Amino acid sequence: MADNVTSLFRSTAAHSPSMAALARESDGTGPVDFCIPCNPYFPTPAMMDTMAARLRDIITYYPSSADTITAELCNLLQLPPQAVAMGNGSTELITWIDHLLVRESLAVPVPTFGRWTDQPMETGKRVDMFPLQESSGFNLDLAQYAEFIRARGTRVAVICNPNNPDGGFLHKHALVQFMDAMADLDLIIIDESFLEFADAEAEPSVVQEAMIRPNVIVLRSLGKNFGLHGIRFGYMVANPSLAGRVRSMLPKWNLNAFAEYVVFMLKEHGQEYMQSLHQVRRDRLDMASQLSSLPGLTVYPSQGNFLFVRLPVGAEGTVVRDRMLTEHRILVRECGNKIGSSSRFLRLVVRPQVDVRRLVSGLEQVLYGTRRGAAVPELGTGTNYSSGTAAVDRLVSATNGGGMPGLAAQALGTGMPGLAAAAAAGTGMPTPMQAPMQAPVPMQMPAAMQSGGAGMQMPAAMTAQSYGGAGQSYGGAGQSYGGMQMQQQPMQQQPQQVPQPQIPQPQMQQPPIPQQPQPQSMGRQPMNQQQPTPSGVPARNGLTAAQVRGTTGPGLAPAPATGWPAAQSWPNAAGMGQAG
């Protein structure tokens, strides 16, 4: 496996090779899986034995129609079948939602589940990406998100709760307020694929709200909750008109016989399912505590069945991933190919304590070992393996956030535009001090660069490709920091008898500040005469990666707020059977 591990990751269209592919490259058994977020405690061993005994019948005969399987699921969940559509995994539902209901543009916070960015871009829609800030723990501010949507005139909004990969959580009352304020949008999608693992609120789901609103869809996953990704089943809940439009496009037998068998056996195993969720929540706390003990590793709070971690300064996520797999037979999710993330971040699935101890032991050896090829190289030795944030960290820090001696002075002396602009803008660059001239004067780097780059003005020579990585519009991995070689240039030593000269302050002009759109309220916007973009054409010439990070392209105006779409034609679902 060691010789083929890198090619396995590069040859797959997904973020990681499948467990079947990994098993084929080894002795037939896969690694310990900290990559795919599923429930490790469900189905129970007894349920697995029952399915194994029925395997021949399950794979021999046709399943029932999707309507029959959906009716059984709705009976279990106390939902009206008219408001539900079941898909062959949530990805099938995302695909049809995009084709049928996304007219021209979609807004989504990043980083998040990749299909919410990739699917609409594949069909020519404009995707407005709202970057979650590392400095705020990747928390989503709904008021700022609403202003972002208004400023860009986006017609569809997506929120994942909890978010993937960071596990950020939003309370139900905040989501309801957001849906009220955005009632004039074409569509609001709340992806609750991981909500069953949350314990921050007793009843966090907005499913009941979705059934009585004409422009809200809630997406739920069964494979993640039930630990059965291979079966491929998920469902959406919406007003019967919306659900019916999606349901009418799905194949009659889009659900397989395994999905039918699991749905019909769930009513007998509700207690075991609830116990599995409680165990995952307990394991999440224990796993976060153990990972937090590793020096330099940051663990973000999560309400999902996974933890988002930032590796220590200098660590390369791809090196950590490959070594964990080849040396310790542990598969982790490196997040360098997620828009809005970098190779310095990993998503680690919550697993039983015995597996977590093995994970922590492997990370200790990979991150802090002294063998050749260590993921955290000795500073100053350099490495040929560079990507995203980690490469920036190595260039600007000789110790953890300490700064590289003489780098700022060189930048000011040689006229590097980005660092000079940062100094002129007052981002933390200290002014030159009077000092003896026997040696170069160390200077502190701007605070924004020491912390890894959130909100930093990049040098002009650095394009989106040097910051984000090939093929990524924001924050990906795979490219070095502009390809620049920065070397310290010593200053000339002055004779002892010469009085100490005053070092003049460089005169620099304030860089022009791009005009930002004025934040607008979360309420409805005035009408205008702008016509919608034809289907399949990138709306309003699209957005560049720089524009995604905070500027608005020319001619980009808010779309008309026309109220709820065709409100008079929507059936009233308020009188339908409500879940208890």
XYZ file of C-alpha atoms in Angstrom:
580
model
C 0.000 0.000 0.000
C 2.863 2.373 0.750
C 3.906 2.683 -2.890
C 0.374 3.269 -4.161
C -1.195 5.406 -1.429
C -0.600 8.789 -3.097
C -1.857 7.563 -6.448
C -4.993 6.194 -4.776
C -5.913 9.642 -3.490
C -5.060 11.377 -6.767
C -6.895 8.908 -8.995
C -10.293 9.185 -7.296
C -12.945 11.785 -8.083
C -13.952 11.785 -4.397
C -11.895 13.274 -1.568
C -10.639 9.829 -0.547
C -10.460 6.372 -2.120
C -13.268 3.983 -1.206
C -12.783 1.362 1.472
C -13.086 -1.280 -1.257
C -10.183 0.294 -3.173
C -8.037 0.447 -0.029
C -8.849 -3.176 0.796
C -7.773 -4.272 -2.695
C -4.372 -2.660 -2.151
C -3.793 -4.475 1.150
C -4.503 -7.941 2.532
C -8.225 -7.591 1.901
C -9.067 -5.662 5.068
C -9.409 -1.912 5.147
C -7.821 0.519 7.624
C -9.415 1.972 10.763
C -11.763 4.556 9.288
C -11.647 8.055 10.786
C -12.647 9.523 7.406
C -16.245 8.558 6.562
C -18.680 10.020 9.152
C -21.082 7.250 10.114
C -22.486 5.769 13.306
C -20.104 3.035 14.579
C -22.692 1.563 16.971
C -25.602 0.962 14.597
C -26.826 -1.399 13.244
C -26.127 -3.699 16.168
C -24.291 -7.007 15.575
C -27.618 -8.843 15.921
C -29.150 -6.683 13.193
C -26.192 -7.395 10.938
C -26.590 -11.113 11.502
C -30.263 -10.891 10.567
C -29.475 -9.063 7.331
C -26.719 -11.546 6.512
C -29.140 -14.418 6.910
C -31.512 -12.747 4.417
C -28.785 -11.711 1.981
C -29.792 -14.110 -0.807
C -33.400 -12.870 -0.864
C -32.374 -9.232 -0.565
C -30.084 -9.260 -3.582
C -32.187 -11.656 -5.693
C -35.547 -9.894 -5.867
C -36.763 -6.453 -6.864
C -37.516 -4.066 -4.015
C -40.903 -2.449 -3.502
C -41.568 0.906 -5.116
C -40.136 4.056 -3.583
C -43.646 5.109 -2.545
C -44.033 1.963 -0.414
C -40.655 2.435 1.291
C -41.325 6.167 1.808
C -44.699 5.431 3.402
C -43.076 3.091 5.920
C -40.398 5.652 6.793
C -43.028 8.374 7.231
C -45.037 6.111 9.519
C -41.909 5.657 11.644
C -41.045 9.389 11.709
C -44.659 10.614 11.985
C -44.414 12.668 8.800
C -47.017 13.016 6.012
C -45.824 11.102 2.907
C -46.927 14.000 0.669
C -44.191 16.165 2.242
C -41.371 13.630 1.863
C -39.186 12.457 -1.030
C -36.652 9.641 -0.572
C -33.498 9.487 -2.673
C -30.647 7.110 -3.393
C -28.533 9.046 -0.919
C -28.821 12.753 -0.207
C -26.612 13.449 -3.230
C -29.390 12.319 -5.594
C -31.756 14.771 -3.913
C -29.198 17.596 -4.087
C -28.822 16.942 -7.811
C -32.553 17.155 -8.497
C -33.012 20.176 -6.231
C -30.367 21.963 -8.289
C -31.881 20.973 -11.642
C -35.485 21.772 -10.704
C -35.423 24.553 -8.130
C -32.174 26.556 -8.339
C -32.856 29.227 -10.931
C -29.615 31.190 -11.277
C -27.576 31.548 -8.080
C -26.936 29.836 -4.771
C -25.221 31.049 -1.594
C -23.439 28.690 0.776
C -21.003 29.166 3.675
C -17.605 27.543 3.117
C -16.025 25.224 4.019
C -18.958 22.818 3.763
C -20.146 19.633 2.047
C -18.622 19.751 -1.434
C -21.776 18.941 -3.420
C -23.366 22.217 -2.343
C -20.635 24.098 -4.206
C -19.819 21.650 -7.006
C -23.299 20.616 -8.155
C -24.672 24.097 -9.025
C -21.372 25.110 -10.641
C -21.577 22.017 -12.866
C -24.939 23.255 -14.191
C -23.783 26.821 -14.815
C -25.183 28.527 -11.727
C -23.394 31.248 -9.827
C -22.242 30.064 -6.411
C -21.754 32.838 -3.847
C -19.442 31.467 -1.159
C -19.589 33.032 2.284
C -16.226 32.310 3.977
C -16.385 31.155 7.581
C -13.528 32.713 9.533
C -11.003 30.613 11.394
C -10.569 33.493 13.844
C -14.194 33.053 14.973
C -13.991 29.265 15.190
C -15.793 28.849 11.837
C -19.062 29.994 13.439
C -21.774 31.151 11.021
C -23.205 34.597 11.793
C -26.681 34.474 10.244
C -27.102 38.258 10.164
C -23.864 38.698 8.206
C -24.831 35.800 5.947
C -28.164 37.495 5.219
C -26.389 40.770 4.350
C -24.059 38.827 2.066
C -27.049 37.263 0.284
C -28.765 40.638 -0.145
C -25.601 42.330 -1.437
C -25.165 39.696 -4.141
C -28.785 39.230 -5.028
C -28.610 35.475 -4.465
C -31.853 33.572 -4.991
C -31.152 30.334 -3.050
C -29.527 29.984 0.386
C -28.006 26.821 1.881
C -27.239 26.191 5.558
C -25.774 22.944 6.903
C -26.641 22.349 10.559
C -24.375 21.006 11.950
C -21.912 22.115 9.316
C -19.492 19.697 7.690
C -16.472 19.670 8.301
C -16.360 21.858 11.448
C -19.513 20.697 13.250
C -20.793 24.238 13.877
C -24.348 24.358 15.253
C -27.233 26.846 14.949
C -30.198 26.925 17.310
C -33.692 26.413 15.960
C -34.999 29.868 16.875
C -32.139 31.528 14.956
C -32.875 29.466 11.858
C -36.592 30.307 12.045
C -35.733 34.023 12.217
C -33.487 33.610 9.187
C -36.252 31.845 7.243
C -38.677 34.645 8.133
C -36.245 37.315 6.954
C -35.402 35.453 3.738
C -39.007 34.542 2.883
C -38.740 36.234 -0.525
C -35.920 33.956 -1.741
C -36.695 31.259 -4.275
C -35.479 28.572 -1.882
C -33.863 28.013 1.530
C -32.227 24.614 2.102
C -31.381 23.412 5.611
C -29.135 20.348 5.433
C -29.641 18.407 8.679
C -27.651 15.348 7.654
C -25.756 15.234 10.971
C -28.381 16.734 13.293
C -29.206 13.413 14.976
C -25.799 13.545 16.684
C -26.350 17.020 18.198
C -27.198 17.437 21.881
C -27.072 21.226 22.256
C -30.862 21.487 21.969
C -33.690 19.081 22.747
C -35.611 19.556 19.453
C -33.284 21.324 17.003
C -34.892 20.283 13.688
C -36.883 22.717 11.516
C -38.736 19.912 9.696
C -42.117 21.139 10.932
C -41.361 24.643 9.647
C -40.402 23.278 6.233
C -43.764 21.572 5.738
C -45.744 24.816 6.139
C -43.416 27.169 4.247
C -43.443 27.404 0.452
C -39.692 27.922 -0.018
C -37.946 25.713 2.563
C -36.447 22.224 2.138
C -34.903 20.176 4.938
C -32.483 17.443 3.905
C -31.838 14.417 6.144
C -29.437 11.487 5.819
C -30.129 7.914 6.842
C -26.778 6.386 5.908
C -24.856 8.645 8.317
C -27.282 8.168 11.194
C -27.648 4.414 10.765
C -23.999 3.682 9.908
C -24.939 2.349 6.464
C -23.377 4.600 3.812
C -23.243 1.760 1.320
C -27.026 1.398 1.193
C -27.446 4.974 -0.119
C -30.664 6.406 1.247
C -31.735 9.830 2.420
C -34.853 11.962 2.391
C -36.084 15.540 2.138
C -39.033 17.242 3.815
C -40.812 20.234 2.298
C -44.179 21.709 1.406
C -46.089 19.021 -0.556
C -45.764 21.003 -3.770
C -41.967 21.201 -3.543
C -41.631 17.598 -2.384
C -43.951 16.449 -5.176
C -41.881 18.176 -7.865
C -38.734 16.376 -6.754
C -40.525 13.067 -6.171
C -42.013 13.126 -9.669
C -38.531 13.148 -11.240
C -37.098 10.231 -9.261
C -37.021 6.727 -10.795
C -39.689 4.346 -9.545
C -37.073 1.931 -8.170
C -34.438 4.442 -7.066
C -34.262 2.719 -3.641
C -32.670 -0.709 -3.424
C -33.751 -3.804 -1.527
C -31.210 -3.212 1.272
C -32.765 0.205 1.914
C -36.234 -1.355 2.055
C -35.134 -4.081 4.458
C -33.470 -1.593 6.848
C -36.423 0.827 6.834
C -38.873 -1.941 7.666
C -36.738 -3.348 10.490
C -36.123 0.028 12.200
C -39.405 0.035 14.121
C -38.158 -2.921 16.138
C -34.824 -1.312 17.041
C -35.628 2.241 18.104
C -34.121 1.811 21.566
C -30.819 0.506 20.214
C -30.674 3.430 17.784
C -31.137 6.028 20.536
C -28.494 4.322 22.659
C -26.057 4.485 19.735
C -26.570 8.262 19.417
C -25.931 8.782 23.140
C -22.732 6.731 22.908
C -21.453 8.774 19.961
C -22.046 11.980 21.936
C -20.107 10.632 24.919
C -17.274 9.460 22.671
C -17.130 12.899 21.048
C -16.282 14.514 24.390
C -13.651 11.902 25.220
C -12.064 12.091 21.767
C -11.896 15.899 21.862
C -10.188 15.738 25.252
C -7.566 13.249 24.077
C -6.790 15.149 20.870
C -6.514 18.448 22.752
C -3.617 16.992 24.741
C -1.421 16.904 21.612
C 0.878 19.969 21.535
C -0.060 22.530 18.891
C -3.220 20.702 17.774
C -6.412 22.789 17.833
C -9.762 21.013 18.227
C -12.915 22.949 17.299
C -16.235 22.405 19.125
C -18.540 20.107 17.150
C -22.143 18.923 17.257
C -21.591 16.351 14.498
C -20.117 12.866 14.722
C -16.717 14.253 13.728
C -14.124 16.743 14.970
C -12.381 19.449 12.930
C -8.743 19.893 13.942
C -5.942 22.233 12.910
C -2.505 20.666 12.737
C 0.518 22.271 14.430
C 2.489 24.945 12.615
C 4.518 23.431 9.775
C 2.509 20.219 9.498
C 1.349 19.147 6.039
C -2.051 17.466 6.030
C -1.267 15.342 2.999
C 1.913 14.016 4.626
C 0.022 13.282 7.837
C -2.732 11.515 5.881
C -0.362 9.354 3.846
C 1.819 8.380 6.795
C -1.136 7.596 9.035
C -2.427 5.245 6.356
C 0.835 3.543 5.366
C 2.468 3.332 8.818
C -0.532 2.978 11.123
C -3.358 1.760 8.847
C -5.571 4.683 9.853
C -7.565 6.668 7.279
C -8.137 10.370 8.045
C -9.849 13.115 6.041
C -7.370 15.784 4.942
C -9.339 18.932 4.052
C -7.009 20.675 1.605
C -9.430 20.145 -1.294
C -12.379 21.721 0.528
C -13.117 25.264 -0.594
C -12.519 27.558 2.370
C -10.161 25.137 4.115
C -6.521 24.120 3.657
C -4.210 21.152 4.040
C -3.535 22.152 7.618
C -6.964 20.866 8.677
C -8.246 17.334 9.256
C -11.763 16.050 9.880
C -11.706 13.082 12.242
C -14.765 10.880 12.728
C -15.845 10.031 16.283
C -15.046 6.401 17.018
C -14.817 4.120 20.095
C -12.125 4.872 22.642
C -9.929 1.933 21.664
C -9.670 3.326 18.125
C -9.082 6.864 19.408
C -6.113 5.726 21.487
C -4.624 4.187 18.358
C -5.283 7.445 16.458
C -3.626 9.610 19.121
C -0.602 7.304 19.291
C -0.219 7.444 15.502
C -0.516 11.229 15.404
C 2.113 11.561 18.123
C 4.598 9.540 16.067
C 3.797 11.254 12.766
C 3.683 14.831 14.080
C 6.504 14.785 16.620
C 8.727 11.860 15.567
C 12.280 12.460 14.350
C 12.321 9.965 11.496
C 12.981 11.179 7.979
C 9.806 12.488 6.358
C 8.215 13.746 9.571
C 5.071 15.751 8.964
C 6.444 18.628 11.063
C 9.935 19.225 9.619
C 12.713 20.934 11.511
C 12.323 24.645 10.821
C 14.875 26.016 8.435
C 15.505 22.737 6.630
C 12.737 23.257 4.082
C 10.605 20.643 2.382
C 9.484 19.774 -1.111
C 5.966 19.038 0.121
C 4.056 22.324 0.262
C 0.406 23.271 0.254
C -1.769 26.149 1.403
C -1.505 27.508 4.892
C 1.307 25.281 6.067
C 3.661 26.689 3.405
C 2.821 30.229 4.526
C 3.527 29.279 8.128
C 6.985 27.965 7.294
C 7.917 31.115 5.399
C 6.877 33.599 8.046
C 7.644 31.836 11.354
C 10.905 30.563 12.764
C 9.046 29.378 15.856
C 5.354 29.124 16.626
C 4.297 32.623 15.581
C 7.704 34.116 16.376
C 8.387 35.649 12.970
C 11.354 35.249 10.622
C 14.214 37.623 11.532
C 14.850 40.300 8.925
C 12.004 39.338 6.599
C 9.943 42.447 7.287
C 12.993 44.689 6.943
C 13.817 43.122 3.608
C 10.257 43.639 2.432
C 10.362 47.332 3.313
C 13.802 47.763 1.787
C 13.033 46.057 -1.503
C 9.563 47.401 -2.051
C 7.514 44.243 -1.851
C 4.022 45.612 -2.532
C 1.958 43.350 -0.315
C 4.046 43.686 2.859
C 4.565 47.392 2.324
C 0.833 47.833 1.971
C 0.300 45.890 5.156
C 2.671 48.153 7.031
C 1.044 51.274 5.644
C -2.368 49.970 6.534
C -1.355 49.562 10.164
C -1.748 45.819 10.390
C 0.778 45.371 13.144
C 4.177 46.119 11.443
C 6.349 47.931 14.045
C 8.220 51.080 13.040
C 12.040 50.924 12.722
C 13.823 51.432 16.048
C 17.193 53.002 16.850
C 19.626 50.169 17.416
C 23.313 49.340 17.032
C 24.188 48.439 13.480
C 26.463 45.474 14.178
C 23.822 42.966 13.037
C 20.588 42.855 11.112
C 17.601 44.093 13.060
C 14.875 41.466 13.636
C 11.401 42.805 13.015
C 8.047 41.282 13.858
C 5.768 40.198 11.065
C 2.222 41.541 10.824
C -0.143 39.833 13.212
C -2.335 38.693 10.335
C 0.565 36.765 8.786
C 1.658 35.241 12.108
C -1.801 33.763 12.654
C -1.951 32.018 9.337
C -3.515 34.589 7.053
C -7.174 35.219 7.964
C -8.030 38.585 6.530
C -4.460 39.329 5.332
C -3.901 41.491 2.249
C -1.914 39.197 -0.039
C 1.056 40.477 -2.068
C 0.091 41.601 -5.539
C 2.313 39.004 -7.152
C 0.339 36.234 -5.525
C -2.632 35.139 -7.556
C -5.572 33.039 -6.439
C -3.644 30.036 -7.685
C -0.690 30.675 -5.336
C -3.020 31.153 -2.354
C -5.792 28.684 -2.994
C -4.268 25.891 -5.012
C -4.941 24.590 -8.508
C -8.576 24.014 -9.272
C -9.826 25.697 -6.085
C -11.611 29.022 -6.022
C -10.832 29.614 -2.357
C -8.551 28.164 0.218
C -7.507 24.868 -1.386
C -4.151 23.204 -1.175
C -1.379 22.198 -3.502
C 0.640 25.349 -4.295
C 3.544 27.051 -2.582
C 3.484 30.620 -1.303
C 3.908 32.464 -4.571
C 7.122 30.627 -5.417
C 9.213 33.388 -3.805
C 12.561 32.726 -2.217
C 13.009 35.179 0.646
C 16.562 35.450 1.963
C 17.821 37.671 4.725
C 20.128 40.453 3.537
C 22.537 41.656 6.262
C 22.987 45.393 6.682
C 26.403 47.064 6.417
C 28.321 47.339 9.696
C 29.040 50.958 10.713
C 32.419 52.137 12.102
C 32.488 52.440 15.895
C 33.431 56.143 15.891
C 30.500 57.188 13.714
C 27.482 58.444 15.716
C 24.373 56.302 15.546
C 22.258 57.502 12.580
C 18.524 57.930 12.693
C 16.664 55.416 10.536
C 14.084 57.274 8.478
C 10.520 56.034 8.367
C 9.676 54.845 4.835
C 7.057 56.934 3.114
C 4.318 54.741 1.711
C 0.982 55.568 0.215
C -2.186 54.102 1.616
C -3.374 51.380 -0.788
C -6.761 51.983 -2.350
C -9.547 50.341 -0.410
C -12.058 48.471 -2.576
C -15.547 49.750 -2.073
C -17.741 47.250 -0.302
C -21.461 47.011 -0.854
C -23.423 48.653 1.918
C -24.812 46.031 4.315
C -28.508 45.720 3.924
C -31.072 44.555 6.384
C -32.420 41.041 6.517
C -35.790 42.326 5.330
C -37.109 42.405 1.762
C -35.493 44.562 -0.887
C -36.955 47.062 -3.369
C -38.116 45.856 -6.738
C -35.955 46.435 -9.794
C -36.223 45.681 -13.465
C -33.326 43.235 -13.755
C -34.244 40.143 -15.756
C -33.243 36.658 -14.538
C -30.300 34.992 -16.176
C -31.268 32.251 -18.661
C -30.866 28.720 -17.351
C -27.380 27.261 -17.793
C -25.620 30.663 -18.108
C -23.405 31.866 -15.219
C -25.422 34.690 -13.686
C -24.083 38.240 -14.027
C -20.709 37.048 -15.302
C -20.061 35.046 -12.132
C -17.689 35.892 -9.306
C -13.940 35.519 -9.001
C -12.278 34.022 -5.952
C -11.247 37.523 -4.817
C -14.830 38.698 -5.085
C -15.949 35.726 -3.018
C -13.593 36.900 -0.278
C -15.347 40.219 0.143
C -15.644 42.435 -2.925
C -18.494 42.728 -5.345
C -18.086 42.690 -9.094
C -19.236 45.583 -11.269
C -22.900 45.646 -12.072
C -23.836 43.139 -9.386
C -27.083 44.402 -7.889
C -29.580 42.779 -5.555
C -32.129 40.609 -7.314
C -35.776 41.699 -7.101
C -37.634 40.591 -3.995
C -40.948 39.418 -5.326
C -42.303 37.798 -2.168
C -42.970 34.096 -1.827
C -42.932 32.502 -5.264
C -46.468 32.048 -6.595
C -47.779 32.176 -3.036
C -51.396 31.857 -4.092
C -50.749 28.491 -5.784
C -49.161 26.732 -2.787
C -51.392 24.285 -0.892
C -51.777 24.898 2.815
C -49.956 22.157 4.681
C -50.637 23.570 8.143
C -53.630 21.302 8.664
C -51.743 18.117 7.851
C -50.700 15.603 10.513
C -47.929 17.043 12.628
C -45.217 15.029 14.304
C -45.400 14.702 18.052
